[in-house]
Short mmCIF file of C-alpha atoms and ligand atoms in Angstrom, two decimals:
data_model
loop_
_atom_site.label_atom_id
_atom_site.label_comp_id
_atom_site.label_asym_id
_atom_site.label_seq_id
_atom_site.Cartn_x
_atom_site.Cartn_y
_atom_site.Cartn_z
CA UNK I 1 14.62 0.29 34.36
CA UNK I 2 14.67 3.74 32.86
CA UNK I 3 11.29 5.11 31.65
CA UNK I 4 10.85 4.53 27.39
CA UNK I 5 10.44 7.78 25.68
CA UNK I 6 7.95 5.75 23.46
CA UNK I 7 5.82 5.40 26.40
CA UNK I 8 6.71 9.04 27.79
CA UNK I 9 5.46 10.53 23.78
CA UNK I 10 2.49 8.10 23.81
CA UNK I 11 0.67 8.93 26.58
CA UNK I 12 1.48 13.10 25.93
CA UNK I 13 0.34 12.00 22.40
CA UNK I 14 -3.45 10.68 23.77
CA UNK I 15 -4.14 13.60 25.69
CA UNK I 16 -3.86 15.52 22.61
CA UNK I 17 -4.65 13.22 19.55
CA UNK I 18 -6.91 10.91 19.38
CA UNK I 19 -5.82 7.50 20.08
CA UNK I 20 -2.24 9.40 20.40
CA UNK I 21 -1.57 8.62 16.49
CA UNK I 22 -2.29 10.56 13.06
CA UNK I 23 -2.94 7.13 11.56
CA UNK I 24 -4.96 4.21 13.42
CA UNK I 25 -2.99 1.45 12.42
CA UNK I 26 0.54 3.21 13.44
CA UNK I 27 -1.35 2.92 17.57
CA UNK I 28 -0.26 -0.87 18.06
CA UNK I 29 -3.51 -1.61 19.23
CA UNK I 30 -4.08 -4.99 17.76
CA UNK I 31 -0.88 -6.13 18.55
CA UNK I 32 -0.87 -4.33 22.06
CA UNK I 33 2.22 -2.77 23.65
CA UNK I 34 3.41 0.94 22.98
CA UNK I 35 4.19 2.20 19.39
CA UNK I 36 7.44 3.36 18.68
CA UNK I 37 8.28 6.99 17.81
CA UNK I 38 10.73 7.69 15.98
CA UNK I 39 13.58 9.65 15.42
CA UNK I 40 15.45 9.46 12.74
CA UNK I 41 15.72 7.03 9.63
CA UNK I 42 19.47 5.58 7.71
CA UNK I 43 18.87 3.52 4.55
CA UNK I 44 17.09 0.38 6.21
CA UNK I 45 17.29 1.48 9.39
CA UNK I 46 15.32 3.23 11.52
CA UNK I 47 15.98 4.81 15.21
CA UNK I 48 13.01 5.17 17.86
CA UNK I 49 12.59 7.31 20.71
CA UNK I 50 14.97 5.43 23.02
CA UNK I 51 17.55 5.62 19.90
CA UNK I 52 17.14 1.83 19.28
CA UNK I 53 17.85 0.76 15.78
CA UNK I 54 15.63 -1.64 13.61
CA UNK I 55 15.86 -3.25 10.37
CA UNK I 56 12.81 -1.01 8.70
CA UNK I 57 10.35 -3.55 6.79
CA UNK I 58 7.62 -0.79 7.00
CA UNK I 59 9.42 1.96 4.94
CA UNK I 60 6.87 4.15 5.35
CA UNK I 61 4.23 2.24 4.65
CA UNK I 62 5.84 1.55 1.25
CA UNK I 63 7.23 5.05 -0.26
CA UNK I 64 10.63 4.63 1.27
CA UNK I 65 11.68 1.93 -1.61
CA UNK I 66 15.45 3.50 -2.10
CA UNK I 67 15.60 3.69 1.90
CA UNK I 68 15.56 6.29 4.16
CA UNK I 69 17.11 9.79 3.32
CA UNK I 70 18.73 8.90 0.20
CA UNK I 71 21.56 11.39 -0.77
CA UNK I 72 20.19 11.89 -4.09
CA UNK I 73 16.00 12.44 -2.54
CA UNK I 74 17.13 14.35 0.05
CA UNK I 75 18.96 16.42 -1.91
CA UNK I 76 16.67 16.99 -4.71
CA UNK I 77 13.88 18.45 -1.78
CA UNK I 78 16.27 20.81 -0.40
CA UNK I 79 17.04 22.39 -4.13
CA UNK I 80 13.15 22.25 -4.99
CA UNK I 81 12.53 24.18 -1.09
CA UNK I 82 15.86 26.83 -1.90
CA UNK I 83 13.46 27.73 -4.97
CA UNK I 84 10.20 28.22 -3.37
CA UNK I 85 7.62 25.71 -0.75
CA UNK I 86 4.68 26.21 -2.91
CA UNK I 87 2.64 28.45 -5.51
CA UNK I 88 -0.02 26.90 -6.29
CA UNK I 89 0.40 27.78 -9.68
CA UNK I 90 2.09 25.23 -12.79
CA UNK I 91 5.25 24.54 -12.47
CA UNK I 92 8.05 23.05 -15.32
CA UNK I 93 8.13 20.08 -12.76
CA UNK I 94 4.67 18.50 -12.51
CA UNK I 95 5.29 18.33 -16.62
CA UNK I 96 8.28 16.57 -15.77
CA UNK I 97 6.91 14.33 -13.70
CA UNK I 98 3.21 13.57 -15.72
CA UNK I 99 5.78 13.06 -18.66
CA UNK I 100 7.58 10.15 -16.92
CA UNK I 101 4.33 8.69 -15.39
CA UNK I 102 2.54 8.32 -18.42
CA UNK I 103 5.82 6.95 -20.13
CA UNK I 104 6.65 4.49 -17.31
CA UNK I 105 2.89 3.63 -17.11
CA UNK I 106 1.52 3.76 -20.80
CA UNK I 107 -2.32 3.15 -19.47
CA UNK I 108 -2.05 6.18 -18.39
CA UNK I 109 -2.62 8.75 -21.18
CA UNK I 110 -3.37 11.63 -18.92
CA UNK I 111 -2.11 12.14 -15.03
CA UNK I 112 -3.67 14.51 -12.47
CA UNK I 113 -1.10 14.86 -9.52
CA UNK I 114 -2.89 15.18 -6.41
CA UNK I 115 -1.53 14.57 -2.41
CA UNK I 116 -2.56 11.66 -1.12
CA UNK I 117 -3.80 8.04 -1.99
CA UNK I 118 -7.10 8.87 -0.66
CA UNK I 119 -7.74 11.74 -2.93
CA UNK I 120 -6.50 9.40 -5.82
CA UNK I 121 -8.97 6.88 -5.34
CA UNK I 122 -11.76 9.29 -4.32
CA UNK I 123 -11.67 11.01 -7.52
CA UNK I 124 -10.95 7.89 -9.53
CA UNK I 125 -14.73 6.66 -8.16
CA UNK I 126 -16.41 9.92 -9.04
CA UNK I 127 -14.49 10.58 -12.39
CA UNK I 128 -15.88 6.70 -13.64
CA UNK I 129 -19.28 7.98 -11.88
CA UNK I 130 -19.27 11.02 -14.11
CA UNK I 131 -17.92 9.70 -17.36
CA UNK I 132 -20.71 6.50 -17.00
CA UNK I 133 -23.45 8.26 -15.62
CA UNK I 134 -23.98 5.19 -13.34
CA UNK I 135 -23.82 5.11 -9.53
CA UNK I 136 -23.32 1.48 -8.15
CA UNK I 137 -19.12 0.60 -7.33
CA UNK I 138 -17.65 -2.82 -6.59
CA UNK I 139 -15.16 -3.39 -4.59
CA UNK I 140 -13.79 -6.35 -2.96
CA UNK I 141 -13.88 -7.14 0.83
CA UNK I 142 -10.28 -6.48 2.24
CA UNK I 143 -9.49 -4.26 -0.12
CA UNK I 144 -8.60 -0.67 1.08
CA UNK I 145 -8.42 2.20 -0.98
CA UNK I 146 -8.16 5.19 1.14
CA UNK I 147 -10.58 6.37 3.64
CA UNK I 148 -13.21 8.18 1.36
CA UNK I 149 -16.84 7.31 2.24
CA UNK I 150 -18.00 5.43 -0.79
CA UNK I 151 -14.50 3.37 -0.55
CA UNK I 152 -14.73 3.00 3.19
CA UNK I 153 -17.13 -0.62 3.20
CA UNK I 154 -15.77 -3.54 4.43
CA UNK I 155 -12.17 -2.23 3.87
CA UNK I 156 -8.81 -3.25 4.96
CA UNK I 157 -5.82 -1.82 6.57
CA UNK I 158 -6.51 -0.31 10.05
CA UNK I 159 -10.44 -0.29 9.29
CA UNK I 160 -10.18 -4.16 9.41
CA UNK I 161 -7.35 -4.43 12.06
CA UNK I 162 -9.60 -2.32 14.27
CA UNK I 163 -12.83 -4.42 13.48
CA UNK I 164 -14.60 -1.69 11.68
CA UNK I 165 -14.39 -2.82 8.25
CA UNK I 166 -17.31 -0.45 7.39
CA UNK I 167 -16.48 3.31 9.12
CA UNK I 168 -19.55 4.60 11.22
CA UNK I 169 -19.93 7.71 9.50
CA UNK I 170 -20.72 6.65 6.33
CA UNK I 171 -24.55 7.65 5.23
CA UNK I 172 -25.88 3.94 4.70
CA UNK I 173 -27.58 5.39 1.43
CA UNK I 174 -24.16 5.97 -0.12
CA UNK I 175 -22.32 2.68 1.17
CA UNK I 176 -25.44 1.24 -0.53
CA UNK I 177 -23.88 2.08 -3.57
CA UNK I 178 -20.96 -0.07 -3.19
CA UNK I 179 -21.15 -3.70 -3.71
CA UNK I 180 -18.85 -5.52 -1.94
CA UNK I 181 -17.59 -9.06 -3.13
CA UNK I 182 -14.76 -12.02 -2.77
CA UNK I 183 -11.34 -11.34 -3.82
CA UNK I 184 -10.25 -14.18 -6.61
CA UNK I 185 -13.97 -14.82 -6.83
CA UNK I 186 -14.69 -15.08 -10.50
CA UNK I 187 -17.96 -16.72 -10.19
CA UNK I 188 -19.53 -14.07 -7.87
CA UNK I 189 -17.87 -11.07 -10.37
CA UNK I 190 -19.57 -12.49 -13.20
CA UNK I 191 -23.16 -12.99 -11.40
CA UNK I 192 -23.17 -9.55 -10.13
CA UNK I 193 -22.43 -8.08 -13.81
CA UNK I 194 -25.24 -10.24 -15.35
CA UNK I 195 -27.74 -8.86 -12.67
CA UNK I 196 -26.60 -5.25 -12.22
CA UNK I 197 -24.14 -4.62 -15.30
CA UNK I 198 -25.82 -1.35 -16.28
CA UNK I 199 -25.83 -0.02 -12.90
CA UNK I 200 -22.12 -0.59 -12.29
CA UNK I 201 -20.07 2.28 -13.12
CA UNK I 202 -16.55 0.98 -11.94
CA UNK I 203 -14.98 -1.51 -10.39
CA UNK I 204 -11.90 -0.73 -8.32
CA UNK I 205 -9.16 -3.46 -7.23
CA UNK I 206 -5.89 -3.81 -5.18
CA UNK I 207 -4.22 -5.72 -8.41
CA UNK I 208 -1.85 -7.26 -5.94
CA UNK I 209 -4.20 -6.66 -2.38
CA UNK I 210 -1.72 -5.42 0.57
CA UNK I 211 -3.90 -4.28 3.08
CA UNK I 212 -5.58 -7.48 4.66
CA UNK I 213 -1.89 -8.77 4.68
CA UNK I 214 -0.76 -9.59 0.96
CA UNK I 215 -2.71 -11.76 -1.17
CA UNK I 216 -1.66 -12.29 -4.86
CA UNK I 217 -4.84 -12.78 -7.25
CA UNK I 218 -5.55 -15.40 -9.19
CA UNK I 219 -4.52 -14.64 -12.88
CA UNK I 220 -8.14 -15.25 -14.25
CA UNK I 221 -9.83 -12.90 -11.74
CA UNK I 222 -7.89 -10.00 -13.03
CA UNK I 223 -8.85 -11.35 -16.97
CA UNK I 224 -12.21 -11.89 -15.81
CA UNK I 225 -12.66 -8.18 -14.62
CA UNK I 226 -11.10 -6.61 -17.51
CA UNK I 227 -13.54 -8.42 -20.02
CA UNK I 228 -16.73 -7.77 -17.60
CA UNK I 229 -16.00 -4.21 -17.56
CA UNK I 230 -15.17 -3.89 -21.24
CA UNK I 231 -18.42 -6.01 -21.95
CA UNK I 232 -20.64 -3.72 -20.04
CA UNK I 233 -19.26 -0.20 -19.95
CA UNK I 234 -17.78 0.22 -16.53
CA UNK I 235 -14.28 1.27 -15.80
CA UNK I 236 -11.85 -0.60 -14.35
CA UNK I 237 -10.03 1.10 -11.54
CA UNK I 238 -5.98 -0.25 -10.56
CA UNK I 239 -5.36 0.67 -7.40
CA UNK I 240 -1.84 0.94 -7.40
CA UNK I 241 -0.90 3.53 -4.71
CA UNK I 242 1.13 0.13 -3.18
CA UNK I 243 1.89 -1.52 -5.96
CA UNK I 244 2.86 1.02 -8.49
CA UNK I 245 6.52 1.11 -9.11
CA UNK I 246 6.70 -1.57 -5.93
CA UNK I 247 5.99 -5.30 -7.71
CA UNK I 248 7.79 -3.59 -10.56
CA UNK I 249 8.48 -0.78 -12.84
CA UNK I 250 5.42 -0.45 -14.47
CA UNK I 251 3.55 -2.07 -11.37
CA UNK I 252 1.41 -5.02 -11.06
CA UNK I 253 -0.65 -3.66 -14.33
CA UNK I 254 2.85 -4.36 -16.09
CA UNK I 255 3.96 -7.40 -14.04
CA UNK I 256 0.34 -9.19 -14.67
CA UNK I 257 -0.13 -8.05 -17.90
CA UNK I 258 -3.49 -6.12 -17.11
CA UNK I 259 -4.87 -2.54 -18.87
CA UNK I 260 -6.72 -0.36 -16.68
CA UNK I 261 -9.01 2.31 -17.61
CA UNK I 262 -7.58 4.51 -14.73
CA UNK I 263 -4.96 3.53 -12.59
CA UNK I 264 -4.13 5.66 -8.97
CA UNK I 265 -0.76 5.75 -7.69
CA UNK I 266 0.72 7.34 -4.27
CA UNK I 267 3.66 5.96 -2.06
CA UNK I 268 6.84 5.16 -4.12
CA UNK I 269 5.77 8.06 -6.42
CA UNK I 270 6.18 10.62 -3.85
CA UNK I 271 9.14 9.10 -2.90
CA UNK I 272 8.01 9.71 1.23
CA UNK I 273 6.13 13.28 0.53
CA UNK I 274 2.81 13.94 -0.72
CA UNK I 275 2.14 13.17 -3.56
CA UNK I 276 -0.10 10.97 -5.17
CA UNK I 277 -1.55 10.84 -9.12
CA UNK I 278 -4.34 9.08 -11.14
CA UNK I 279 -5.13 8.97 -14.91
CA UNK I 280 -5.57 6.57 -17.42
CA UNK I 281 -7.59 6.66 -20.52
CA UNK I 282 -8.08 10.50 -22.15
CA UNK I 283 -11.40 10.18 -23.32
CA UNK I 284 -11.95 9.27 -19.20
CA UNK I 285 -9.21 11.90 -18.38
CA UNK I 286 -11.47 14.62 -20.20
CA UNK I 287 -14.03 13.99 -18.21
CA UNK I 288 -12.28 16.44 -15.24
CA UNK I 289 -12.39 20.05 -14.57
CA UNK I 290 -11.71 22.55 -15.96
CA UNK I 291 -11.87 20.36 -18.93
CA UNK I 292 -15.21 18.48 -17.84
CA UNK I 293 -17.67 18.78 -15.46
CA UNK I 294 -16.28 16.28 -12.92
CA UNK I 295 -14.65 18.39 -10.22
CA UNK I 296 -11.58 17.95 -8.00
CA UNK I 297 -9.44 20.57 -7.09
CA UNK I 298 -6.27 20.82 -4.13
CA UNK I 299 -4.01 23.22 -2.91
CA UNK I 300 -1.08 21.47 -2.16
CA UNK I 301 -1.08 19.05 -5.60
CA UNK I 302 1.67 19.18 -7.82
CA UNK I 303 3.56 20.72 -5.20
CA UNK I 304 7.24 21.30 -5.55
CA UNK I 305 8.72 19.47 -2.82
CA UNK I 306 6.96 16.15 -3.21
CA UNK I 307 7.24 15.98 -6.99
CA UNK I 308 10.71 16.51 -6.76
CA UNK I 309 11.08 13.94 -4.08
CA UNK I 310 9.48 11.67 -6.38
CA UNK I 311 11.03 12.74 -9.26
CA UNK I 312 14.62 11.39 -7.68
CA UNK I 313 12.81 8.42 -6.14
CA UNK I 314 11.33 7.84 -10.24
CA UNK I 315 15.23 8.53 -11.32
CA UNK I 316 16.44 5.62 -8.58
CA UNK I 317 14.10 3.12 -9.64
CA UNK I 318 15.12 3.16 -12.96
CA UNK I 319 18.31 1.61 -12.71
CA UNK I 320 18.70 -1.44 -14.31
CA UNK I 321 18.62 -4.40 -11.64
CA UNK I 322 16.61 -2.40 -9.59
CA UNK I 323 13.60 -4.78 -9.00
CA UNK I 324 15.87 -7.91 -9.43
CA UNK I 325 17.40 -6.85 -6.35
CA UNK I 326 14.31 -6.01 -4.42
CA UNK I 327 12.64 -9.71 -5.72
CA UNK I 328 16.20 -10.90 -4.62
CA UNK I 329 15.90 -9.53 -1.23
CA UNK I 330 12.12 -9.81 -0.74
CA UNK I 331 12.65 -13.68 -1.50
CA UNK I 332 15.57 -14.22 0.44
CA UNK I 333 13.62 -12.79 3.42
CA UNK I 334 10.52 -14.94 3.32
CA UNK I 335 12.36 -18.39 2.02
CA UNK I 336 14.80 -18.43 4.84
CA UNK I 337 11.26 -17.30 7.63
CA UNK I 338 9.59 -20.25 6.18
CA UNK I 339 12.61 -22.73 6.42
CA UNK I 340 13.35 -21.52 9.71
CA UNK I 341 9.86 -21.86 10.64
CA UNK I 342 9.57 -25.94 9.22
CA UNK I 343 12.78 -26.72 10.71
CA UNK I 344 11.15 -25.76 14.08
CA UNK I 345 7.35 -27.37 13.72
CA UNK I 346 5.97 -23.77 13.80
CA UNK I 347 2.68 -23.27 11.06
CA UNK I 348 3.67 -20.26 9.52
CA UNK I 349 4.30 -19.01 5.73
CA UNK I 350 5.61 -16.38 3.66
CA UNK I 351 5.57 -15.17 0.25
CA UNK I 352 6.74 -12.28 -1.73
CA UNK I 353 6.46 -10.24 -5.27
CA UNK I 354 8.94 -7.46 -6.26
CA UNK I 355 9.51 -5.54 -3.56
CA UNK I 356 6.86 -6.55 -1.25
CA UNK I 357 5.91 -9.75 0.91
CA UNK I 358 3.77 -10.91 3.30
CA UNK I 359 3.87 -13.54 6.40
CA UNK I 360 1.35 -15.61 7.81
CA UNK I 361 0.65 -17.83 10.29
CA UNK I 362 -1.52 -20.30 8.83
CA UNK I 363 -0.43 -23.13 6.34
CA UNK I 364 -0.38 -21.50 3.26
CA UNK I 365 -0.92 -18.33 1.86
CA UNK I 366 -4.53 -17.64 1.78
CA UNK I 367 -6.35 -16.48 -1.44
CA UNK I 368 -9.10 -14.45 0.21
CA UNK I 369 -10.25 -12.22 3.05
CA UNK I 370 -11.97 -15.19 4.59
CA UNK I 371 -8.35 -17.42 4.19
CA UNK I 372 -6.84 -14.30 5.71
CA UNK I 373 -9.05 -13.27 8.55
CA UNK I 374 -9.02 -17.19 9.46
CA UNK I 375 -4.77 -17.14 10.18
CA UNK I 376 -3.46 -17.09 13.64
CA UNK I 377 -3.63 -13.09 14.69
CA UNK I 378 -2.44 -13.95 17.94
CA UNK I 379 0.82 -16.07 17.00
CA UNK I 380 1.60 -13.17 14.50
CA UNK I 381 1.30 -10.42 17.24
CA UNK I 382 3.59 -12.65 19.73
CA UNK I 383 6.16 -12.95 16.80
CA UNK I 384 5.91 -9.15 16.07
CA UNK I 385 6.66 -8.26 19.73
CA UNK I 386 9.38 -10.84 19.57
CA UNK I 387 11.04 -9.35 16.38
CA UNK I 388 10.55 -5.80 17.54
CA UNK I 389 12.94 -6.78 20.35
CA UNK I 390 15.27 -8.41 18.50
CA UNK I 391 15.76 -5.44 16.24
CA UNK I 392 13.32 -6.01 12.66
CA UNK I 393 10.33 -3.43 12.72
CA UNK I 394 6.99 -5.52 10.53
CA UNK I 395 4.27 -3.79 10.61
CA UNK I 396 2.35 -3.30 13.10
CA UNK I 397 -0.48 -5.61 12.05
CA UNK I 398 -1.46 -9.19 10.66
CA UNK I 399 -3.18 -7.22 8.03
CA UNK I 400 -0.54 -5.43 5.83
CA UNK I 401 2.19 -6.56 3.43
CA UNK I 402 6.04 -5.69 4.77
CA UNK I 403 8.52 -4.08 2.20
CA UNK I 404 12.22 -3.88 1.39
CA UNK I 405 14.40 -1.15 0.13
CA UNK I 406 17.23 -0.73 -2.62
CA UNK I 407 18.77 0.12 0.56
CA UNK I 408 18.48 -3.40 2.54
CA UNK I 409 21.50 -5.59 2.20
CA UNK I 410 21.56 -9.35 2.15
CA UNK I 411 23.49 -9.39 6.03
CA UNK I 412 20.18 -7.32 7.22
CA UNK I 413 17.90 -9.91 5.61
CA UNK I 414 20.11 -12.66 7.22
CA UNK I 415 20.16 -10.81 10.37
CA UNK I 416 16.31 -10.77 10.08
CA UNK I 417 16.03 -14.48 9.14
CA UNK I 418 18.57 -15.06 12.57
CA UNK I 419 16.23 -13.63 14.55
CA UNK I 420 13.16 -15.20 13.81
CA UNK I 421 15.17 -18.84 14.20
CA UNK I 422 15.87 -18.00 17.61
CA UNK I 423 11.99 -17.24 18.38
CA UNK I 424 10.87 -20.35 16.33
CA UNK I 425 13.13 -22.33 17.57
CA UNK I 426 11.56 -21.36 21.27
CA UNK I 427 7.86 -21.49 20.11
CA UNK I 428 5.37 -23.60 21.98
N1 HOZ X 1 -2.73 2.89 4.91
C1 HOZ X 1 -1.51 2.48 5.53
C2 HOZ X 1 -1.47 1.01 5.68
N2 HOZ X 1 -1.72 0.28 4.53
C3 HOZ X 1 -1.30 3.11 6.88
C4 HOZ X 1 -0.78 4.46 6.76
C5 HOZ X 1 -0.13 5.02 8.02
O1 HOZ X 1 -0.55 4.70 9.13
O2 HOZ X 1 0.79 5.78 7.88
#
């Protein structure tokens, strides 16, 4: 059998980066077996090393909602990179885009652009520490909002597929100043605000959480935090880097009906480059250098490539249809895994919202990180393996959501749905 250029890149890769990846959950270590490299991406397809093709339900971690090199992206990029890769100066653009953010978005009454997800949350925390004057954080176990220290305690994503929910790293003095609590857990929200309300300078949420697989919350959790903050003077942080412009147009805020105080977005806004924004209320907003005293500051934000990638990614999404089509495809997807999955005996579920879904092995879809954490890790890594080779690239984890594109048609769904019958039906 000839040698795979995965394996060839990956073990160059680990002499030379650590773990052989730039980000731990791309390194296929909870699910074991070599990760692919790839080479090239086609609307929902994607081409590895070996030049195998897959049906993408990564995208990119999420960005790549229009598919891969979309004529209309890719050529917006090269016309923004003919004029110039950077200044680090204003340009006409980031107007352009802060005026469509805070139009599609209207919680948002003033935008900082900034590069990543990380940064968005990261400053989001120390804005609401700055504007309150309070130190103390909640956050719910699961939940991952970027890698910042403060944010990093009992996380999700790679942190929890790696079994180090809480980084070492972290000065214990500072992750003392995040209290950690149940997803959907009213009860426990509403006990911590009674005892340490004036302490509690922001809470920050996944609205729809995607990083310990995908776990929809309970309407009256997101109520309950919204009154709790408003009652006691903390701000409520969306995290919508995943679900911004992904559950719908004006994300999950819009599809569940929720105002933030600040909301951070990333992914789908950068359309696959850099770029990443938070805002929210001005009075908040004012708060931030030069304007204020809270500082953050970046290079590469607002630069000219990624905003106009996003720009055109902003322009796609706005069809009308749009996020019919995704909920169309999204729903197709996990109805026709979970029939296939009944018809042969196998526990397993599935469930979607706009453009994003998650699977499970377990009954039914859990509500919480313990529901989650408790579903059959091993039976989803056997089923990944077994989908990989058939041609549909999930994510390489039992602890993120998957995603369609604009770009996914109903024969690669079906395709898809095909290929999981065939390993159900041989399931023991
Ligand atoms: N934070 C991403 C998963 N939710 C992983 C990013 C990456 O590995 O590219």
């Amino acid at each position: 059998m000839a040698t795979s250029q995965n394996q060839v890149l990956f073990e160059q890769s680990q002499q030379l980066i650590p773990g052989g990846v730039n980000s731990p959950v791309r390194a296929f270590k909870s699910v074991g077996g070599t990760p692919l490299f790839f080479k090239r991406g086609q609307g929902a397809h994607v081409w590895d090393a070996d030049d195998k093709q897959y049906i993408d339900y990564v995208g990119s971690w999420g960005p790549m909602i229009a598919g891969h090199c979309h004529p209309e992206v890719v050529k917006a990029v090269q016309d923004a990179a003919a004029q110039g890769l950077g200044f680090g100066a204003p340009t006409a653009a980031e107007l352009d885009i802060a005026t469509l953010l805070t139009k599609l978005v209207p919680s948002m009454e003033m935008v900082r652009l900034v590069s990543s997800g990380t940064e968005a949350t990261m400053t989001a925390i120390r804005l609401a520490r700055g504007f309150t004057g309070r130190s103390r954080i909640i956050k719910f176990e699961g939940c991952y909002h970027g890698h910042s220290d403060s944010l990093l305690v009992k996380a999700g994503s790679g942190a929890l597929t790696f079994g180090n929910p809480s980084s070492a790293g972290v000065p214990a003095e500072l992750a003392a100043l995040t209290t950690v609590l149940q997803y959907n857990d009213v009860a426990e929200l509403e006990k911590t605000f009674a005892d340490l309300g004036k302490e509690i300078a922001a809470v920050i949420v996944e609205p729809v959480a995607g990083n310990m697989n995908l776990i929809m919350p309970k309407p009256e959790f997101l109520k309950a935090m919204r009154d709790l903050c408003t009652k006691h003077g903390a701000v409520l942080i969306v995290d919508e880097v995943m679900t911004g412009f992904r559950v719908s147009l004006q994300g999950a805020q819009g599809y569940f009906g929720i105002q933030p105080d600040l909301t951070t977005l990333g992914k789908v806004m950068g359309g696959g480059l850099p770029a990443a924004a938070f805002g929210g209320r001005r009075d908040i907003m004012q708060h931030l250098a030069p304007l204020g005293p809270v500082y953050q500051a970046g290079t590469l934000s607002g630069n000219p490539l990624a905003v106009a990638a996003g720009m055109a990614t902003l322009k796609l999404v706005q069809q009308p249809g749009f996020y019919a089509y995704l909920e169309k495809l999204a729903k197709r997807l996990t109805e026709g895994l979970s029939a296939s999955a009944k018809k042969h005996g196998v526990t397993f579920c599935a469930q979607s919202v706009g453009g994003m879904f998650g699977v499970y092995f377990s009954a039914t879809p859990p509500s919480s990180f313990a529901e989650v954490t408790a579903s059959d890790t091993r039976a989803f890594n056997r089923f990944f393996h077994a989908m990989m080779e058939a041609g549909s690239y999930l994510a390489p984890s039992a602890y993120e959501a998957g995603f369609v594109s604009s770009a996914h048609t109903e024969a690669d769904i079906d395709e898809t749905i095909a290929a999981a019958d065939k390993i159900f039906a041989a399931w023991q």
